[in-house]
PDB file of C-alpha atoms and ligand atoms in Angstrom:
ATOM      1  CA  MET B   1      13.136  22.139   9.191  1.00 54.00           C
ATOM      2  CA  SER B   2      11.151  19.713   7.021  1.00 68.00           C
ATOM      3  CA  ALA B   3      11.819  19.620   3.260  1.00 90.00           C
ATOM      4  CA  LYS B   4       9.799  21.971   1.122  1.00 94.00           C
ATOM      5  CA  LEU B   5       6.982  20.517  -0.965  1.00 96.00           C
ATOM      6  CA  LYS B   6       7.801  20.446  -4.674  1.00 98.00           C
ATOM      7  CA  TYR B   7       5.309  22.149  -6.940  1.00 98.00           C
ATOM      8  CA  ALA B   8       4.727  22.369 -10.678  1.00 98.00           C
ATOM      9  CA  LEU B   9       2.789  25.380 -11.966  1.00 99.00           C
ATOM     10  CA  VAL B  10       0.897  24.738 -15.192  1.00 99.00           C
ATOM     11  CA  THR B  11      -0.740  27.768 -16.798  1.00 99.00           C
ATOM     12  CA  GLY B  12      -3.957  27.205 -18.743  1.00 98.00           C
ATOM     13  CA  ALA B  13      -4.488  23.847 -17.058  1.00 98.00           C
ATOM     14  CA  ALA B  14      -8.295  23.759 -16.921  1.00 98.00           C
ATOM     15  CA  ARG B  15      -8.619  22.274 -20.398  1.00 98.00           C
ATOM     16  CA  GLY B  16      -6.757  20.706 -23.311  1.00 98.00           C
ATOM     17  CA  ILE B  17      -2.988  20.283 -23.342  1.00 98.00           C
ATOM     18  CA  GLY B  18      -2.485  22.060 -20.004  1.00 98.00           C
ATOM     19  CA  LYS B  19      -4.950  19.724 -18.309  1.00 98.00           C
ATOM     20  CA  ALA B  20      -3.116  16.642 -19.620  1.00 98.00           C
ATOM     21  CA  ILE B  21       0.226  18.105 -18.498  1.00 99.00           C
ATOM     22  CA  ALA B  22      -1.119  18.871 -15.011  1.00 99.00           C
ATOM     23  CA  ILE B  23      -2.435  15.312 -14.641  1.00 98.00           C
ATOM     24  CA  LYS B  24       0.841  13.815 -15.852  1.00 98.00           C
ATOM     25  CA  LEU B  25       3.054  15.983 -13.617  1.00 99.00           C
ATOM     26  CA  ALA B  26       0.876  15.093 -10.627  1.00 98.00           C
ATOM     27  CA  ALA B  27       1.376  11.408 -11.482  1.00 98.00           C
ATOM     28  CA  ASP B  28       5.114  12.154 -11.617  1.00 98.00           C
ATOM     29  CA  GLY B  29       4.880  13.243  -7.985  1.00 98.00           C
ATOM     30  CA  TYR B  30       4.520  17.002  -8.148  1.00 98.00           C
ATOM     31  CA  HIS B  31       1.976  19.034  -6.247  1.00 98.00           C
ATOM     32  CA  VAL B  32       0.333  20.877  -9.109  1.00 98.00           C
ATOM     33  CA  LEU B  33      -0.821  24.471  -9.233  1.00 98.00           C
ATOM     34  CA  ILE B  34      -3.628  24.548 -11.788  1.00 99.00           C
ATOM     35  CA  ASN B  35      -3.793  27.974 -13.343  1.00 99.00           C
ATOM     36  CA  TYR B  36      -6.686  29.036 -15.587  1.00 98.00           C
ATOM     37  CA  ARG B  37      -8.452  32.212 -16.568  1.00 98.00           C
ATOM     38  CA  SER B  38     -12.196  31.774 -16.127  1.00 98.00           C
ATOM     39  CA  ASN B  39     -13.543  28.229 -16.430  1.00 98.00           C
ATOM     40  CA  ASP B  40     -13.963  27.232 -12.771  1.00 98.00           C
ATOM     41  CA  ALA B  41     -15.935  24.076 -13.586  1.00 98.00           C
ATOM     42  CA  GLU B  42     -13.254  22.663 -15.922  1.00 98.00           C
ATOM     43  CA  ALA B  43     -10.464  23.601 -13.502  1.00 98.00           C
ATOM     44  CA  GLU B  44     -12.293  21.711 -10.742  1.00 98.00           C
ATOM     45  CA  LYS B  45     -12.513  18.705 -13.077  1.00 98.00           C
ATOM     46  CA  THR B  46      -8.739  18.754 -13.659  1.00 98.00           C
ATOM     47  CA  LYS B  47      -8.218  18.872  -9.910  1.00 98.00           C
ATOM     48  CA  ALA B  48     -10.688  16.031  -9.350  1.00 98.00           C
ATOM     49  CA  VAL B  49      -8.815  13.750 -11.783  1.00 98.00           C
ATOM     50  CA  ILE B  50      -5.546  14.462  -9.973  1.00 98.00           C
ATOM     51  CA  VAL B  51      -7.028  13.847  -6.540  1.00 98.00           C
ATOM     52  CA  GLU B  52      -8.682  10.645  -7.779  1.00 98.00           C
ATOM     53  CA  GLN B  53      -5.237   9.468  -8.900  1.00 97.00           C
ATOM     54  CA  GLY B  54      -3.917  10.095  -5.405  1.00 98.00           C
ATOM     55  CA  GLY B  55      -2.173  13.344  -6.348  1.00 98.00           C
ATOM     56  CA  ASN B  56      -2.278  16.877  -4.989  1.00 98.00           C
ATOM     57  CA  ALA B  57      -3.506  19.982  -6.751  1.00 98.00           C
ATOM     58  CA  THR B  58      -4.421  23.572  -5.944  1.00 98.00           C
ATOM     59  CA  LEU B  59      -6.425  25.893  -8.167  1.00 98.00           C
ATOM     60  CA  MET B  60      -4.829  29.248  -8.925  1.00 98.00           C
ATOM     61  CA  LYS B  61      -7.045  31.476 -11.021  1.00 98.00           C
ATOM     62  CA  PHE B  62      -5.390  34.413 -12.755  1.00 98.00           C
ATOM     63  CA  ASP B  63      -5.074  35.872 -16.227  1.00 98.00           C
ATOM     64  CA  VAL B  64      -1.437  35.436 -17.314  1.00 98.00           C
ATOM     65  CA  SER B  65      -1.670  38.639 -19.348  1.00 98.00           C
ATOM     66  CA  ASP B  66      -2.694  40.710 -16.320  1.00 98.00           C
ATOM     67  CA  ARG B  67       0.422  41.744 -14.397  1.00 98.00           C
ATOM     68  CA  THR B  68      -1.526  42.844 -11.338  1.00 97.00           C
ATOM     69  CA  GLU B  69      -3.349  39.521 -11.100  1.00 98.00           C
ATOM     70  CA  VAL B  70      -0.107  37.559 -11.553  1.00 98.00           C
ATOM     71  CA  THR B  71       1.597  39.564  -8.820  1.00 96.00           C
ATOM     72  CA  THR B  72      -1.333  39.293  -6.438  1.00 97.00           C
ATOM     73  CA  MET B  73      -2.191  35.632  -6.941  1.00 98.00           C
ATOM     74  CA  LEU B  74       1.124  33.974  -7.818  1.00 98.00           C
ATOM     75  CA  GLY B  75       3.407  36.472  -6.067  1.00 98.00           C
ATOM     76  CA  GLY B  76       1.157  36.335  -3.002  1.00 98.00           C
ATOM     77  CA  TRP B  77       1.188  32.521  -2.957  1.00 98.00           C
ATOM     78  CA  LEU B  78       4.986  32.417  -3.263  1.00 97.00           C
ATOM     79  CA  GLU B  79       5.357  34.837  -0.356  1.00 97.00           C
ATOM     80  CA  GLN B  80       2.909  32.921   1.776  1.00 97.00           C
ATOM     81  CA  HIS B  81       4.637  29.601   1.083  1.00 97.00           C
ATOM     82  CA  GLN B  82       8.290  30.638   1.040  1.00 93.00           C
ATOM     83  CA  ASP B  83       9.122  28.324   3.943  1.00 94.00           C
ATOM     84  CA  ASP B  84       7.182  25.242   2.905  1.00 96.00           C
ATOM     85  CA  ALA B  85       6.956  25.151  -0.913  1.00 97.00           C
ATOM     86  CA  VAL B  86       9.135  25.499  -3.958  1.00 97.00           C
ATOM     87  CA  ILE B  87       8.050  25.687  -7.595  1.00 98.00           C
ATOM     88  CA  GLU B  88      10.500  23.410  -9.412  1.00 98.00           C
ATOM     89  CA  VAL B  89       8.617  23.216 -12.692  1.00 99.00           C
ATOM     90  CA  LEU B  90       6.899  25.961 -14.655  1.00 99.00           C
ATOM     91  CA  ILE B  91       4.861  25.090 -17.723  1.00 99.00           C
ATOM     92  CA  ASN B  92       3.903  28.169 -19.730  1.00 99.00           C
ATOM     93  CA  ASN B  93       0.962  26.680 -21.595  1.00 98.00           C
ATOM     94  CA  ALA B  94      -1.829  29.288 -21.474  1.00 98.00           C
ATOM     95  CA  GLY B  95      -2.524  30.476 -24.989  1.00 98.00           C
ATOM     96  CA  ILE B  96      -5.185  31.755 -27.340  1.00 98.00           C
ATOM     97  CA  ARG B  97      -5.503  32.185 -31.063  1.00 97.00           C
ATOM     98  CA  ASN B  98      -7.494  34.759 -33.010  1.00 98.00           C
ATOM     99  CA  ASP B  99      -6.856  34.051 -36.672  1.00 98.00           C
ATOM    100  CA  LYS B 100      -7.227  36.750 -39.319  1.00 98.00           C
ATOM    101  CA  LEU B 101      -5.360  37.956 -42.348  1.00 98.00           C
ATOM    102  CA  LEU B 102      -3.315  41.082 -41.605  1.00 98.00           C
ATOM    103  CA  LEU B 103      -5.696  42.959 -43.853  1.00 98.00           C
ATOM    104  CA  TRP B 104      -8.499  42.373 -41.333  1.00 98.00           C
ATOM    105  CA  MET B 105      -6.393  42.301 -38.160  1.00 98.00           C
ATOM    106  CA  GLU B 106      -7.362  45.110 -35.794  1.00 98.00           C
ATOM    107  CA  PRO B 107      -4.967  46.358 -33.086  1.00 98.00           C
ATOM    108  CA  LYS B 108      -7.021  44.507 -30.443  1.00 98.00           C
ATOM    109  CA  ASP B 109      -6.592  41.227 -32.371  1.00 98.00           C
ATOM    110  CA  TRP B 110      -2.819  41.693 -32.397  1.00 98.00           C
ATOM    111  CA  ASP B 111      -2.579  42.901 -28.796  1.00 98.00           C
ATOM    112  CA  GLY B 112      -4.831  40.203 -27.345  1.00 98.00           C
ATOM    113  CA  VAL B 113      -2.804  37.331 -28.799  1.00 98.00           C
ATOM    114  CA  MET B 114       0.558  38.925 -27.938  1.00 98.00           C
ATOM    115  CA  ASP B 115      -0.587  39.732 -24.394  1.00 98.00           C
ATOM    116  CA  VAL B 116      -1.572  36.169 -23.497  1.00 98.00           C
ATOM    117  CA  ASN B 117       0.956  34.114 -25.460  1.00 98.00           C
ATOM    118  CA  LEU B 118       4.083  36.287 -25.195  1.00 98.00           C
ATOM    119  CA  THR B 119       3.642  38.802 -22.387  1.00 98.00           C
ATOM    120  CA  GLY B 120       2.054  36.017 -20.328  1.00 98.00           C
ATOM    121  CA  PHE B 121       5.364  34.142 -20.614  1.00 98.00           C
ATOM    122  CA  TYR B 122       7.184  37.211 -19.257  1.00 98.00           C
ATOM    123  CA  ASN B 123       4.711  37.879 -16.453  1.00 98.00           C
ATOM    124  CA  VAL B 124       4.665  34.354 -15.044  1.00 98.00           C
ATOM    125  CA  THR B 125       8.318  33.449 -15.621  1.00 98.00           C
ATOM    126  CA  LYS B 126       9.426  36.745 -14.071  1.00 98.00           C
ATOM    127  CA  ALA B 127       7.325  36.013 -10.990  1.00 98.00           C
ATOM    128  CA  ILE B 128       8.980  32.637 -10.276  1.00 98.00           C
ATOM    129  CA  ILE B 129      12.544  33.031 -11.556  1.00 98.00           C
ATOM    130  CA  ASN B 130      14.086  34.486  -8.403  1.00 97.00           C
ATOM    131  CA  GLN B 131      12.882  31.588  -6.289  1.00 97.00           C
ATOM    132  CA  MET B 132      14.106  29.094  -8.907  1.00 98.00           C
ATOM    133  CA  LEU B 133      17.543  30.750  -9.006  1.00 98.00           C
ATOM    134  CA  LEU B 134      17.810  30.621  -5.212  1.00 97.00           C
ATOM    135  CA  ASN B 135      16.797  26.954  -5.291  1.00 97.00           C
ATOM    136  CA  ARG B 136      19.481  26.254  -7.928  1.00 98.00           C
ATOM    137  CA  TYR B 137      17.154  23.931  -9.779  1.00 98.00           C
ATOM    138  CA  GLY B 138      14.311  24.382 -12.206  1.00 98.00           C
ATOM    139  CA  ARG B 139      12.529  23.346 -15.352  1.00 98.00           C
ATOM    140  CA  ILE B 140      10.783  25.922 -17.515  1.00 99.00           C
ATOM    141  CA  ILE B 141       8.894  24.521 -20.480  1.00 99.00           C
ATOM    142  CA  SER B 142       6.716  26.576 -22.782  1.00 99.00           C
ATOM    143  CA  VAL B 143       4.113  25.285 -25.187  1.00 99.00           C
ATOM    144  CA  VAL B 144       4.721  27.108 -28.454  1.00 98.00           C
ATOM    145  CA  SER B 145       3.555  25.951 -31.879  1.00 98.00           C
ATOM    146  CA  LEU B 146       4.511  24.846 -35.338  1.00 97.00           C
ATOM    147  CA  SER B 147       3.175  28.298 -36.305  1.00 97.00           C
ATOM    148  CA  GLY B 148       6.003  29.937 -34.355  1.00 98.00           C
ATOM    149  CA  LEU B 149       8.586  27.936 -36.303  1.00 97.00           C
ATOM    150  CA  LYS B 150       7.288  28.184 -39.859  1.00 95.00           C
ATOM    151  CA  GLY B 151       4.760  31.042 -39.753  1.00 97.00           C
ATOM    152  CA  VAL B 152       1.196  30.346 -40.831  1.00 96.00           C
ATOM    153  CA  ALA B 153      -0.905  32.561 -43.088  1.00 97.00           C
ATOM    154  CA  GLY B 154      -3.871  33.978 -41.196  1.00 98.00           C
ATOM    155  CA  GLN B 155      -1.983  33.610 -37.919  1.00 98.00           C
ATOM    156  CA  MET B 156       0.514  36.467 -38.084  1.00 98.00           C
ATOM    157  CA  ASN B 157      -0.254  37.488 -34.502  1.00 98.00           C
ATOM    158  CA  TYR B 158      -0.073  33.920 -33.141  1.00 98.00           C
ATOM    159  CA  SER B 159       3.028  33.005 -35.194  1.00 98.00           C
ATOM    160  CA  ALA B 160       4.810  36.151 -33.971  1.00 98.00           C
ATOM    161  CA  ALA B 161       3.862  35.544 -30.343  1.00 99.00           C
ATOM    162  CA  LYS B 162       5.031  31.914 -30.410  1.00 98.00           C
ATOM    163  CA  ALA B 163       8.252  32.853 -32.253  1.00 98.00           C
ATOM    164  CA  GLY B 164       8.764  35.460 -29.517  1.00 99.00           C
ATOM    165  CA  VAL B 165       8.488  32.800 -26.828  1.00 99.00           C
ATOM    166  CA  ILE B 166      11.031  30.668 -28.728  1.00 98.00           C
ATOM    167  CA  GLY B 167      13.503  33.585 -28.711  1.00 98.00           C
ATOM    168  CA  ALA B 168      12.860  34.248 -25.026  1.00 99.00           C
ATOM    169  CA  THR B 169      13.364  30.542 -24.255  1.00 99.00           C
ATOM    170  CA  LYS B 170      16.771  30.494 -25.951  1.00 98.00           C
ATOM    171  CA  ALA B 171      17.875  33.718 -24.244  1.00 99.00           C
ATOM    172  CA  LEU B 172      16.686  32.748 -20.766  1.00 99.00           C
ATOM    173  CA  ALA B 173      18.327  29.312 -21.054  1.00 99.00           C
ATOM    174  CA  GLN B 174      21.666  31.117 -21.375  1.00 98.00           C
ATOM    175  CA  GLU B 175      20.963  33.356 -18.388  1.00 98.00           C
ATOM    176  CA  VAL B 176      20.065  30.617 -15.918  1.00 98.00           C
ATOM    177  CA  GLY B 177      21.875  27.475 -17.091  1.00 98.00           C
ATOM    178  CA  LYS B 178      24.602  27.727 -14.429  1.00 98.00           C
ATOM    179  CA  ARG B 179      21.964  27.520 -11.709  1.00 98.00           C
ATOM    180  CA  GLY B 180      20.671  24.126 -12.767  1.00 98.00           C
ATOM    181  CA  ILE B 181      17.674  25.527 -14.596  1.00 98.00           C
ATOM    182  CA  THR B 182      16.787  24.285 -18.070  1.00 99.00           C
ATOM    183  CA  VAL B 183      14.515  26.265 -20.374  1.00 99.00           C
ATOM    184  CA  ASN B 184      12.878  24.561 -23.334  1.00 99.00           C
ATOM    185  CA  ALA B 185       9.841  24.742 -25.578  1.00 99.00           C
ATOM    186  CA  VAL B 186       7.631  22.132 -27.183  1.00 98.00           C
ATOM    187  CA  ALA B 187       6.038  22.936 -30.524  1.00 98.00           C
ATOM    188  CA  PRO B 188       2.876  20.933 -31.208  1.00 98.00           C
ATOM    189  CA  GLY B 189       1.269  20.645 -34.609  1.00 97.00           C
ATOM    190  CA  TYR B 190      -2.463  19.864 -34.624  1.00 97.00           C
ATOM    191  CA  ILE B 191      -3.680  18.555 -31.255  1.00 98.00           C
ATOM    192  CA  LYS B 192      -7.334  17.658 -30.527  1.00 97.00           C
ATOM    193  CA  THR B 193      -8.547  20.296 -28.025  1.00 97.00           C
ATOM    194  CA  ASP B 194     -11.187  23.027 -27.803  1.00 95.00           C
ATOM    195  CA  MET B 195      -8.707  25.309 -29.580  1.00 94.00           C
ATOM    196  CA  THR B 196      -8.781  23.172 -32.720  1.00 95.00           C
ATOM    197  CA  GLN B 197     -12.438  22.112 -32.689  1.00 94.00           C
ATOM    198  CA  ASP B 198     -13.160  24.411 -35.648  1.00 94.00           C
ATOM    199  CA  ILE B 199     -10.423  22.711 -37.720  1.00 94.00           C
ATOM    200  CA  ASP B 200     -11.470  19.709 -39.827  1.00 94.00           C
ATOM    201  CA  GLU B 201      -9.229  16.734 -38.993  1.00 95.00           C
ATOM    202  CA  GLN B 202     -10.610  14.642 -41.866  1.00 94.00           C
ATOM    203  CA  GLU B 203      -9.641  17.345 -44.351  1.00 94.00           C
ATOM    204  CA  LEU B 204      -6.179  18.059 -42.931  1.00 94.00           C
ATOM    205  CA  LYS B 205      -4.966  14.665 -41.797  1.00 95.00           C
ATOM    206  CA  ALA B 206      -3.659  13.693 -45.246  1.00 94.00           C
ATOM    207  CA  GLN B 207      -0.959  16.373 -44.842  1.00 94.00           C
ATOM    208  CA  ILE B 208       0.253  14.765 -41.621  1.00 97.00           C
ATOM    209  CA  PRO B 209       2.507  11.686 -41.959  1.00 97.00           C
ATOM    210  CA  ALA B 210       0.880  10.169 -38.839  1.00 98.00           C
ATOM    211  CA  ASN B 211      -2.470  10.653 -40.632  1.00 97.00           C
ATOM    212  CA  ARG B 212      -4.219  12.085 -37.574  1.00 98.00           C
ATOM    213  CA  PHE B 213      -4.248  14.942 -35.077  1.00 98.00           C
ATOM    214  CA  GLY B 214      -2.343  14.384 -31.837  1.00 98.00           C
ATOM    215  CA  ASP B 215      -3.714  13.917 -28.332  1.00 98.00           C
ATOM    216  CA  SER B 216      -2.976  16.204 -25.397  1.00 98.00           C
ATOM    217  CA  GLU B 217      -1.616  13.210 -23.493  1.00 98.00           C
ATOM    218  CA  GLU B 218       1.072  12.723 -26.156  1.00 98.00           C
ATOM    219  CA  VAL B 219       2.270  16.292 -25.588  1.00 98.00           C
ATOM    220  CA  ALA B 220       2.148  15.730 -21.824  1.00 99.00           C
ATOM    221  CA  GLU B 221       4.524  12.743 -22.135  1.00 98.00           C
ATOM    222  CA  LEU B 222       7.131  14.931 -23.840  1.00 99.00           C
ATOM    223  CA  VAL B 223       6.703  17.712 -21.297  1.00 99.00           C
ATOM    224  CA  SER B 224       6.988  15.204 -18.460  1.00 99.00           C
ATOM    225  CA  PHE B 225      10.327  14.001 -19.827  1.00 99.00           C
ATOM    226  CA  LEU B 226      11.663  17.548 -20.213  1.00 99.00           C
ATOM    227  CA  ALA B 227      10.488  18.314 -16.670  1.00 98.00           C
ATOM    228  CA  SER B 228      12.305  15.294 -15.262  1.00 98.00           C
ATOM    229  CA  LYS B 229      15.857  14.952 -13.985  1.00 98.00           C
ATOM    230  CA  LYS B 230      16.523  12.694 -17.013  1.00 98.00           C
ATOM    231  CA  ALA B 231      16.460  15.777 -19.251  1.00 98.00           C
ATOM    232  CA  SER B 232      19.106  17.704 -17.301  1.00 98.00           C
ATOM    233  CA  TYR B 233      21.390  18.321 -20.321  1.00 98.00           C
ATOM    234  CA  ILE B 234      18.668  19.524 -22.681  1.00 98.00           C
ATOM    235  CA  SER B 235      18.238  23.284 -22.687  1.00 99.00           C
ATOM    236  CA  ALA B 236      17.449  26.107 -25.123  1.00 98.00           C
ATOM    237  CA  GLU B 237      15.712  23.566 -27.354  1.00 98.00           C
ATOM    238  CA  VAL B 238      12.428  23.599 -29.235  1.00 98.00           C
ATOM    239  CA  ILE B 239      11.099  20.084 -29.683  1.00 98.00           C
ATOM    240  CA  SER B 240       8.433  19.549 -32.314  1.00 98.00           C
ATOM    241  CA  ILE B 241       5.561  17.138 -31.693  1.00 98.00           C
ATOM    242  CA  ASN B 242       3.481  17.108 -34.811  1.00 97.00           C
ATOM    243  CA  GLY B 243       3.173  13.601 -36.254  1.00 98.00           C
ATOM    244  CA  GLY B 244       5.927  14.307 -38.769  1.00 97.00           C
ATOM    245  CA  LEU B 245       4.302  17.378 -40.323  1.00 94.00           C
ATOM    246  CA  TYR B 246       7.145  19.188 -42.095  1.00 75.00           C
ATOM    247  CA  SER B 247       8.011  22.421 -40.347  1.00 61.00           C
TER     248      SER B 247
HETATM  249  P1  NAP J   1      -7.499  25.267 -25.024  1.00 78.92           P
HETATM  250  O1  NAP J   1      -8.088  23.911 -25.104  1.00 78.92           O
HETATM  251  O2  NAP J   1      -8.200  26.418 -25.647  1.00 78.92           O
HETATM  252  O3  NAP J   1      -7.198  25.585 -23.473  1.00 78.92           O
HETATM  253  C1  NAP J   1      -6.567  26.778 -23.151  1.00 78.92           C
HETATM  254  C2  NAP J   1      -6.354  26.881 -21.659  1.00 78.92           C
HETATM  255  O4  NAP J   1      -5.625  28.099 -21.429  1.00 78.92           O
HETATM  256  C3  NAP J   1      -7.649  26.983 -20.865  1.00 78.92           C
HETATM  257  O5  NAP J   1      -7.501  26.285 -19.645  1.00 78.92           O
HETATM  258  C4  NAP J   1      -7.787  28.482 -20.601  1.00 78.92           C
HETATM  259  O6  NAP J   1      -8.432  28.809 -19.368  1.00 78.92           O
HETATM  260  C5  NAP J   1      -6.336  28.892 -20.497  1.00 78.92           C
HETATM  261  N1  NAP J   1      -6.120  30.296 -20.771  1.00 78.92           N
HETATM  262  C6  NAP J   1      -6.406  30.974 -21.915  1.00 78.92           C
HETATM  263  N2  NAP J   1      -6.068  32.263 -21.771  1.00 78.92           N
HETATM  264  C7  NAP J   1      -5.560  32.390 -20.522  1.00 78.92           C
HETATM  265  C8  NAP J   1      -5.074  33.476 -19.760  1.00 78.92           C
HETATM  266  N3  NAP J   1      -5.031  34.703 -20.287  1.00 78.92           N
HETATM  267  N4  NAP J   1      -4.640  33.257 -18.497  1.00 78.92           N
HETATM  268  C9  NAP J   1      -4.689  32.017 -17.959  1.00 78.92           C
HETATM  269  N5  NAP J   1      -5.160  30.952 -18.618  1.00 78.92           N
HETATM  270  C10 NAP J   1      -5.591  31.143 -19.882  1.00 78.92           C
HETATM  271  O7  NAP J   1      -6.040  25.294 -25.686  1.00 78.92           O
HETATM  272  P2  NAP J   1      -5.013  24.101 -26.017  1.00 78.92           P
HETATM  273  O8  NAP J   1      -5.286  23.646 -27.394  1.00 78.92           O
HETATM  274  O9  NAP J   1      -4.938  23.149 -24.906  1.00 78.92           O
HETATM  275  O10 NAP J   1      -3.655  24.951 -26.093  1.00 78.92           O
HETATM  276  C11 NAP J   1      -2.719  24.985 -25.043  1.00 78.92           C
HETATM  277  C12 NAP J   1      -1.436  25.607 -25.561  1.00 78.92           C
HETATM  278  O11 NAP J   1      -0.948  24.836 -26.663  1.00 78.92           O
HETATM  279  C13 NAP J   1      -1.608  27.025 -26.108  1.00 78.92           C
HETATM  280  O12 NAP J   1      -0.485  27.798 -25.773  1.00 78.92           O
HETATM  281  C14 NAP J   1      -1.682  26.813 -27.605  1.00 78.92           C
HETATM  282  O13 NAP J   1      -1.287  27.956 -28.295  1.00 78.92           O
HETATM  283  C15 NAP J   1      -0.720  25.667 -27.770  1.00 78.92           C
HETATM  284  N6  NAP J   1      -0.909  24.891 -28.990  1.00 78.92           N
HETATM  285  C16 NAP J   1      -2.069  24.201 -29.220  1.00 78.92           C
HETATM  286  C17 NAP J   1      -2.184  23.464 -30.378  1.00 78.92           C
HETATM  287  C18 NAP J   1      -3.416  22.661 -30.704  1.00 78.92           C
HETATM  288  O14 NAP J   1      -3.487  22.112 -31.803  1.00 78.92           O
HETATM  289  N7  NAP J   1      -4.378  22.538 -29.802  1.00 78.92           N
HETATM  290  C19 NAP J   1      -1.147  23.441 -31.307  1.00 78.92           C
HETATM  291  C20 NAP J   1       0.006  24.140 -31.047  1.00 78.92           C
HETATM  292  C21 NAP J   1       0.124  24.855 -29.887  1.00 78.92           C
HETATM  293  P3  NAP J   1     -10.047  28.696 -19.214  1.00 78.92           P
HETATM  294  O15 NAP J   1     -10.326  27.203 -19.263  1.00 78.92           O
HETATM  295  O16 NAP J   1     -10.329  29.288 -17.876  1.00 78.92           O
HETATM  296  O17 NAP J   1     -10.632  29.428 -20.373  1.00 78.92           O
END
């Protein structure tokens, strides 16, 4: 039997940080599964960059917060490819923010952010963990946030969801460490993406020792290292990448 193809699944990889991670992991040699929720055109662009670089990528559209979609799309793919593919790397990157003070935060504002950022982690990680355990190797890396470490006013929902993923990361690392699986999180500060386009870099950069927002590619470099064999003794960690912004 020929060796199984090694895949990396990156959630929310049509744009921003996820896109940069997908491109980097493809350059590292992984076949990349590009997950996204709705933006077909941007997802195609991510794939085109990877293919142009000589890499391999497959689009996998599903909403990480929708358990039925995750089971159908990701579960279905895993079943279909159980003899020829293995997901070695999972990057839980899909995320949204919906900032409001608690005073104005409606149940839907709380639920929406928790569903994507925290329950999405559960849905996707749960779907791949059995295969990773059987394979006795894996890298699970989640993109959290400075907000999940320090808490940010106006982001109670987002801070709670990201802090939840940090707790889940530390717990899961202890469950699966013996099987060669590491589980870590990266916590960016301000990174230039669509998510932060409403935030004024000129106004905020003075608070950041690096005196600028970060680039998605800088986050992708860190994720690439954690996803590599070189990082085999790093687990249950949250690594900040924020230009020195005090957390
Ligand atoms: P972005 O530019 O808004 O891109 C978000 C990506 O996630 C898009 O590809 C989007 O898909 C996808 N997505 C959103 N909801 C999804 C869902 N329910 N299911 C599947 N995919 C979904 O965001 P970003 O700035 O790159 O952020 C990426 C991650 O980094 C997030 O977890 C965010 O919280 C975290 N983060 C960002 C910053 C920052 O400064 N940018 C800082 C700290 C942490 P579509 O393209 O189809 O809409």
